[in-house]
PDB file of C-alpha atoms in Angstrom:
ATOM      1  CA  MET A   1       0.000   0.000   0.000  1.00 44.00           C
ATOM      2  CA  GLN A   2       1.222   3.478  -0.781  1.00 54.00           C
ATOM      3  CA  ASN A   3       2.291   6.111   1.704  1.00 89.00           C
ATOM      4  CA  LEU A   4      -0.463   6.705   4.294  1.00 92.00           C
ATOM      5  CA  LYS A   5      -0.464  10.482   3.741  1.00 93.00           C
ATOM      6  CA  GLN A   6      -0.981   9.979   0.000  1.00 93.00           C
ATOM      7  CA  VAL A   7      -3.822   7.514   0.612  1.00 94.00           C
ATOM      8  CA  ILE A   8      -5.586   9.875   3.034  1.00 95.00           C
ATOM      9  CA  ALA A   9      -5.117  12.840   0.670  1.00 95.00           C
ATOM     10  CA  HIS A  10      -6.562  10.831  -2.210  1.00 94.00           C
ATOM     11  CA  ALA A  11      -9.462   9.647  -0.017  1.00 95.00           C
ATOM     12  CA  GLU A  12     -10.177  13.247   1.047  1.00 95.00           C
ATOM     13  CA  LYS A  13     -10.276  14.382  -2.579  1.00 95.00           C
ATOM     14  CA  HIS A  14     -12.477  11.406  -3.493  1.00 93.00           C
ATOM     15  CA  CYS A  15     -14.961  12.307  -0.734  1.00 96.00           C
ATOM     16  CA  ILE A  16     -15.031  15.986  -1.718  1.00 96.00           C
ATOM     17  CA  ASN A  17     -15.704  14.987  -5.341  1.00 94.00           C
ATOM     18  CA  ASN A  18     -18.633  12.913  -4.046  1.00 94.00           C
ATOM     19  CA  GLY A  19     -20.009  15.815  -1.995  1.00 96.00           C
ATOM     20  CA  SER A  20     -18.936  14.543   1.423  1.00 96.00           C
ATOM     21  CA  ARG A  21     -16.138  15.016   3.932  1.00 97.00           C
ATOM     22  CA  LEU A  22     -13.446  12.749   5.304  1.00 97.00           C
ATOM     23  CA  THR A  23     -13.539  13.974   8.910  1.00 97.00           C
ATOM     24  CA  LEU A  24     -10.648  13.458  11.331  1.00 97.00           C
ATOM     25  CA  LYS A  25     -12.378  10.450  12.936  1.00 97.00           C
ATOM     26  CA  ARG A  26     -13.005   8.929   9.507  1.00 98.00           C
ATOM     27  CA  GLN A  27      -9.348   9.520   8.609  1.00 97.00           C
ATOM     28  CA  ARG A  28      -8.219   7.760  11.775  1.00 97.00           C
ATOM     29  CA  VAL A  29     -10.396   4.703  11.165  1.00 98.00           C
ATOM     30  CA  LEU A  30      -9.283   4.561   7.528  1.00 97.00           C
ATOM     31  CA  SER A  31      -5.653   4.866   8.682  1.00 97.00           C
ATOM     32  CA  GLY A  32      -6.081   1.818  10.900  1.00 97.00           C
ATOM     33  CA  LEU A  33      -7.346  -0.225   7.979  1.00 96.00           C
ATOM     34  CA  VAL A  34      -4.673   1.038   5.576  1.00 95.00           C
ATOM     35  CA  LEU A  35      -1.877   0.268   8.038  1.00 95.00           C
ATOM     36  CA  SER A  36      -3.194  -3.156   9.018  1.00 93.00           C
ATOM     37  CA  LYS A  37      -1.886  -6.248   7.308  1.00 85.00           C
ATOM     38  CA  ARG A  38      -5.167  -8.076   8.016  1.00 91.00           C
ATOM     39  CA  ALA A  39      -8.882  -7.454   8.279  1.00 93.00           C
ATOM     40  CA  LEU A  40     -10.039  -5.620  11.425  1.00 96.00           C
ATOM     41  CA  SER A  41     -13.289  -5.660  13.356  1.00 97.00           C
ATOM     42  CA  ALA A  42     -14.999  -2.530  14.615  1.00 97.00           C
ATOM     43  CA  TYR A  43     -13.725  -3.302  18.108  1.00 97.00           C
ATOM     44  CA  GLU A  44     -10.164  -3.748  16.877  1.00 97.00           C
ATOM     45  CA  LEU A  45     -10.480  -0.328  15.236  1.00 98.00           C
ATOM     46  CA  ILE A  46     -11.713   1.134  18.536  1.00 97.00           C
ATOM     47  CA  ASP A  47      -8.553  -0.261  20.164  1.00 97.00           C
ATOM     48  CA  PHE A  48      -6.393   1.128  17.332  1.00 97.00           C
ATOM     49  CA  CYS A  49      -7.843   4.652  17.709  1.00 97.00           C
ATOM     50  CA  LYS A  50      -7.396   4.543  21.491  1.00 97.00           C
ATOM     51  CA  LYS A  51      -3.787   3.329  21.247  1.00 97.00           C
ATOM     52  CA  GLU A  52      -2.645   5.478  18.304  1.00 96.00           C
ATOM     53  CA  PHE A  53      -4.617   8.678  18.870  1.00 96.00           C
ATOM     54  CA  GLY A  54      -5.776   8.517  22.502  1.00 96.00           C
ATOM     55  CA  GLU A  55      -9.364   8.789  21.268  1.00 94.00           C
ATOM     56  CA  THR A  56     -12.160   6.567  22.525  1.00 94.00           C
ATOM     57  CA  LEU A  57     -14.763   5.994  19.851  1.00 96.00           C
ATOM     58  CA  GLN A  58     -18.079   4.361  20.637  1.00 96.00           C
ATOM     59  CA  PRO A  59     -19.054   1.217  18.701  1.00 96.00           C
ATOM     60  CA  MET A  60     -22.000   2.957  16.993  1.00 97.00           C
ATOM     61  CA  SER A  61     -19.670   5.747  15.819  1.00 97.00           C
ATOM     62  CA  ILE A  62     -17.218   3.214  14.404  1.00 97.00           C
ATOM     63  CA  TYR A  63     -20.021   1.382  12.577  1.00 98.00           C
ATOM     64  CA  ARG A  64     -21.312   4.645  11.095  1.00 98.00           C
ATOM     65  CA  ILE A  65     -17.796   5.585   9.998  1.00 98.00           C
ATOM     66  CA  LEU A  66     -17.245   2.153   8.460  1.00 98.00           C
ATOM     67  CA  GLU A  67     -20.559   2.371   6.605  1.00 98.00           C
ATOM     68  CA  PHE A  68     -19.557   5.790   5.264  1.00 98.00           C
ATOM     69  CA  LEU A  69     -16.138   4.504   4.145  1.00 97.00           C
ATOM     70  CA  LYS A  70     -17.787   1.489   2.523  1.00 96.00           C
ATOM     71  CA  ASP A  71     -20.312   3.695   0.704  1.00 95.00           C
ATOM     72  CA  GLN A  72     -17.409   5.797  -0.577  1.00 94.00           C
ATOM     73  CA  GLU A  73     -15.755   2.573  -1.873  1.00 91.00           C
ATOM     74  CA  LEU A  74     -12.691   3.171   0.296  1.00 94.00           C
ATOM     75  CA  VAL A  75     -13.129   0.002   2.371  1.00 95.00           C
ATOM     76  CA  HIS A  76     -14.783  -3.383   1.983  1.00 94.00           C
ATOM     77  CA  LYS A  77     -16.742  -5.383   4.526  1.00 95.00           C
ATOM     78  CA  LEU A  78     -15.864  -9.054   4.621  1.00 95.00           C
ATOM     79  CA  ASP A  79     -19.022 -10.878   5.588  1.00 92.00           C
ATOM     80  CA  LEU A  80     -17.257 -14.197   6.322  1.00 89.00           C
ATOM     81  CA  LEU A  81     -15.200 -12.517   9.039  1.00 91.00           C
ATOM     82  CA  ASN A  82     -17.481  -9.594   9.921  1.00 93.00           C
ATOM     83  CA  LYS A  83     -14.391  -7.421   9.522  1.00 96.00           C
ATOM     84  CA  TYR A  84     -13.191  -4.652   7.238  1.00 96.00           C
ATOM     85  CA  VAL A  85     -10.237  -4.012   4.929  1.00 95.00           C
ATOM     86  CA  ALA A  86      -9.064  -0.944   3.057  1.00 94.00           C
ATOM     87  CA  CYS A  87      -9.602  -1.244  -0.664  1.00 91.00           C
ATOM     88  CA  GLU A  88      -6.304  -2.310  -2.231  1.00 86.00           C
ATOM     89  CA  HIS A  89      -7.079   0.022  -5.111  1.00 82.00           C
ATOM     90  CA  ILE A  90      -7.968   3.009  -2.942  1.00 84.00           C
ATOM     91  CA  ASN A  91      -5.835   5.387  -5.035  1.00 80.00           C
ATOM     92  CA  CYS A  92      -7.364   4.423  -8.385  1.00 74.00           C
ATOM     93  CA  ASN A  93      -9.588   6.842 -10.225  1.00 64.00           C
ATOM     94  CA  TYR A  94     -11.532   4.248 -12.195  1.00 57.00           C
ATOM     95  CA  LYS A  95     -14.724   2.382 -11.382  1.00 64.00           C
ATOM     96  CA  HIS A  96     -13.764  -0.785  -9.569  1.00 64.00           C
ATOM     97  CA  LEU A  97     -14.469  -4.207 -10.954  1.00 74.00           C
ATOM     98  CA  VAL A  98     -16.008  -7.029  -8.948  1.00 82.00           C
ATOM     99  CA  SER A  99     -13.712  -7.915  -6.070  1.00 86.00           C
ATOM    100  CA  GLN A 100     -12.815 -11.356  -4.861  1.00 91.00           C
ATOM    101  CA  PHE A 101     -11.249 -11.624  -1.431  1.00 94.00           C
ATOM    102  CA  LEU A 102      -8.851 -14.403  -0.547  1.00 95.00           C
ATOM    103  CA  ILE A 103      -8.873 -14.724   3.246  1.00 94.00           C
ATOM    104  CA  CYS A 104      -6.238 -16.742   5.095  1.00 94.00           C
ATOM    105  CA  VAL A 105      -8.016 -18.835   7.727  1.00 91.00           C
ATOM    106  CA  LYS A 106      -4.818 -18.986   9.794  1.00 92.00           C
ATOM    107  CA  CYS A 107      -3.619 -15.356  10.003  1.00 91.00           C
ATOM    108  CA  GLN A 108      -6.605 -13.521   8.438  1.00 88.00           C
ATOM    109  CA  LYS A 109      -4.406 -11.808   5.859  1.00 92.00           C
ATOM    110  CA  VAL A 110      -6.620 -10.652   2.994  1.00 93.00           C
ATOM    111  CA  LYS A 111      -5.761 -10.262  -0.681  1.00 93.00           C
ATOM    112  CA  GLU A 112      -8.159  -8.440  -2.986  1.00 92.00           C
ATOM    113  CA  ILE A 113      -8.214  -9.527  -6.608  1.00 90.00           C
ATOM    114  CA  HIS A 114     -10.655  -8.827  -9.416  1.00 87.00           C
ATOM    115  CA  ILE A 115     -12.883 -11.251 -11.243  1.00 86.00           C
ATOM    116  CA  ASP A 116     -12.991 -11.359 -15.026  1.00 85.00           C
ATOM    117  CA  LYS A 117     -16.306 -10.079 -16.389  1.00 83.00           C
ATOM    118  CA  SER A 118     -16.977 -13.371 -18.211  1.00 87.00           C
ATOM    119  CA  VAL A 119     -16.666 -15.321 -14.959  1.00 88.00           C
ATOM    120  CA  MET A 120     -19.153 -13.009 -13.243  1.00 86.00           C
ATOM    121  CA  THR A 121     -21.550 -13.267 -16.183  1.00 88.00           C
ATOM    122  CA  GLY A 122     -21.442 -17.066 -15.903  1.00 91.00           C
ATOM    123  CA  LEU A 123     -22.022 -16.964 -12.154  1.00 90.00           C
ATOM    124  CA  GLN A 124     -24.925 -14.552 -12.616  1.00 91.00           C
ATOM    125  CA  ARG A 125     -26.527 -16.882 -15.178  1.00 93.00           C
ATOM    126  CA  ASN A 126     -26.157 -19.871 -12.853  1.00 94.00           C
ATOM    127  CA  VAL A 127     -27.790 -17.962 -10.016  1.00 94.00           C
ATOM    128  CA  GLU A 128     -30.690 -16.842 -12.198  1.00 95.00           C
ATOM    129  CA  LYS A 129     -31.227 -20.377 -13.612  1.00 95.00           C
ATOM    130  CA  VAL A 130     -32.204 -21.626 -10.173  1.00 96.00           C
ATOM    131  CA  GLY A 131     -34.548 -18.732  -9.433  1.00 95.00           C
ATOM    132  CA  PHE A 132     -32.295 -16.464  -7.379  1.00 94.00           C
ATOM    133  CA  CYS A 133     -31.100 -12.904  -7.779  1.00 91.00           C
ATOM    134  CA  LEU A 134     -27.505 -12.100  -6.821  1.00 86.00           C
ATOM    135  CA  ASP A 135     -27.568  -9.656  -3.899  1.00 86.00           C
ATOM    136  CA  SER A 136     -23.859  -8.872  -3.958  1.00 82.00           C
ATOM    137  CA  PRO A 137     -21.303  -9.927  -6.548  1.00 82.00           C
ATOM    138  CA  GLN A 138     -18.485  -9.744  -3.979  1.00 87.00           C
ATOM    139  CA  LEU A 139     -16.880 -13.150  -3.466  1.00 90.00           C
ATOM    140  CA  GLU A 140     -14.984 -14.206  -0.373  1.00 93.00           C
ATOM    141  CA  MET A 141     -12.947 -17.397  -0.230  1.00 94.00           C
ATOM    142  CA  ASN A 142     -11.321 -19.053   2.747  1.00 94.00           C
ATOM    143  CA  CYS A 143      -7.735 -19.922   1.831  1.00 94.00           C
ATOM    144  CA  ILE A 144      -4.322 -20.411   3.416  1.00 95.00           C
ATOM    145  CA  CYS A 145      -1.633 -17.885   2.448  1.00 95.00           C
ATOM    146  CA  ASP A 146       1.859 -18.923   1.360  1.00 96.00           C
ATOM    147  CA  ALA A 147       3.412 -17.639   4.603  1.00 95.00           C
ATOM    148  CA  CYS A 148       1.142 -19.849   6.724  1.00 95.00           C
ATOM    149  CA  ILE A 149       1.751 -22.863   4.461  1.00 95.00           C
ATOM    150  CA  SER A 150       5.522 -22.309   4.770  1.00 94.00           C
ATOM    151  CA  SER A 151       5.331 -22.030   8.565  1.00 92.00           C
ATOM    152  CA  GLN A 152       3.570 -25.428   8.735  1.00 83.00           C
ATOM    153  CA  ALA A 153       6.351 -27.190   6.825  1.00 68.00           C
TER     154      ALA A 153
END
């Protein structure tokens, strides 16, 4: 991930362009996600803000901030873990493709990759064939990262 100051500056500009503001509290929560090497829960972000900034944020505030950051496409919520990660492409200026998240079940490291449009079209067709409508195209897969595989050897 790029320099934290650059990421925050880009996120601020992105929010302004969308008619909103990246407040100091939002910046701090986003910083925690950008600096983390794994997905974080709301409560882990509360601990991060307390430790790094001496600021105690209430759970409802954190959840509102996370929802804002998610709506701005700066972070992603991982439903399998009920945790959040900063978008790996946070500094891009293009519309993001469908994300697939590879989640290490050992260390909870997360890697965001994109799915080819043809794969998503096929998945969408399969879903519709059986009478369902895809609610979210985001895919999350439990995996084991190379570092964890190496440490088992």
